[in-house]
Short mmCIF file of C-alpha atoms in Angstrom, two decimals:
data_model
loop_
_atom_site.label_atom_id
_atom_site.label_comp_id
_atom_site.label_asym_id
_atom_site.label_seq_id
_atom_site.Cartn_x
_atom_site.Cartn_y
_atom_site.Cartn_z
CA MET A 1 -52.72 52.60 2.18
CA GLY A 2 -52.90 50.73 5.21
CA SER A 3 -56.88 50.24 5.35
CA ALA A 4 -55.76 46.53 5.66
CA GLN A 5 -54.70 47.17 9.24
CA ARG A 6 -58.62 48.99 10.20
CA VAL A 7 -60.95 46.91 8.15
CA PRO A 8 -62.09 44.10 11.26
CA ASP A 9 -62.11 40.13 10.65
CA ARG A 10 -65.04 38.56 9.23
CA ALA A 11 -66.31 35.58 11.39
CA VAL A 12 -65.36 32.47 9.82
CA SER A 13 -68.37 30.81 7.48
CA ASP A 14 -69.86 27.44 8.59
CA THR A 15 -71.08 25.46 5.87
CA ASP A 16 -74.78 25.60 6.60
CA SER A 17 -74.41 29.43 6.21
CA VAL A 18 -72.29 28.99 2.38
CA LYS A 19 -74.81 26.59 1.91
CA LYS A 20 -77.56 29.47 2.46
CA ALA A 21 -75.82 32.03 0.43
CA VAL A 22 -74.71 29.66 -2.47
CA GLY A 23 -75.96 27.03 -2.77
CA ASP A 24 -76.19 23.06 -2.23
CA PRO A 25 -72.53 22.09 -3.71
CA ASP A 26 -74.15 19.35 -6.19
CA GLU A 27 -76.59 21.74 -7.23
CA VAL A 28 -73.68 24.04 -8.10
CA LEU A 29 -70.51 21.43 -9.04
CA GLY A 30 -72.86 18.33 -9.82
CA PRO A 31 -72.58 15.47 -8.04
CA ILE A 32 -68.59 15.52 -6.98
CA PRO A 33 -67.38 11.52 -7.98
CA THR A 34 -65.75 9.20 -5.68
CA GLN A 35 -62.40 7.41 -5.87
CA GLU A 36 -63.79 4.22 -7.39
CA ASP A 37 -65.12 6.27 -10.11
CA ILE A 38 -62.67 8.25 -10.87
CA ARG A 39 -60.76 5.04 -11.17
CA HIS A 40 -63.29 3.54 -13.37
CA GLU A 41 -63.18 6.38 -16.00
CA THR A 42 -59.29 6.41 -16.39
CA ASP A 43 -59.15 2.33 -16.21
CA SER A 44 -61.74 3.11 -19.56
CA PHE A 45 -59.54 5.79 -21.02
CA LYS A 46 -56.48 3.39 -20.70
CA LYS A 47 -57.54 0.57 -22.59
CA ASN A 48 -58.90 2.71 -25.00
CA VAL A 49 -55.65 3.97 -25.93
CA GLN A 50 -54.36 0.60 -25.86
CA ASP A 51 -57.09 -0.43 -27.90
CA ASP A 52 -55.65 2.32 -29.75
CA LEU A 53 -52.09 2.04 -29.85
CA ASP A 54 -52.56 -2.16 -30.94
CA GLU A 55 -55.00 -0.64 -33.93
CA SER A 56 -52.11 1.45 -34.92
CA SER A 57 -49.47 -0.98 -34.84
CA ALA A 58 -50.85 -3.38 -37.17
CA MET A 59 -51.63 -0.45 -39.46
CA ALA A 60 -48.50 0.22 -39.12
CA ALA A 61 -46.64 -3.51 -38.91
CA PRO A 62 -48.98 -5.57 -40.56
CA GLU A 63 -48.41 -9.43 -39.99
CA MET A 64 -46.47 -11.07 -43.45
CA PRO A 65 -48.88 -13.99 -44.72
CA ARG A 66 -47.05 -17.33 -44.42
CA VAL A 67 -46.51 -19.41 -47.30
#
């Protein structure tokens, strides 16, 4: 122990050196969605959930026919 005290500090990597070593972030991670893309997707999920809730409520308590 105590070896960490004897290891010299490494230089902080810059963006270009990371890209050179790992690759372009869009190629490695895929395209990163914007806030608008995420909002559009979550709104779509909310609509689908609401549609499912409405459908299940209609099945559980169908309207009685009026005579």
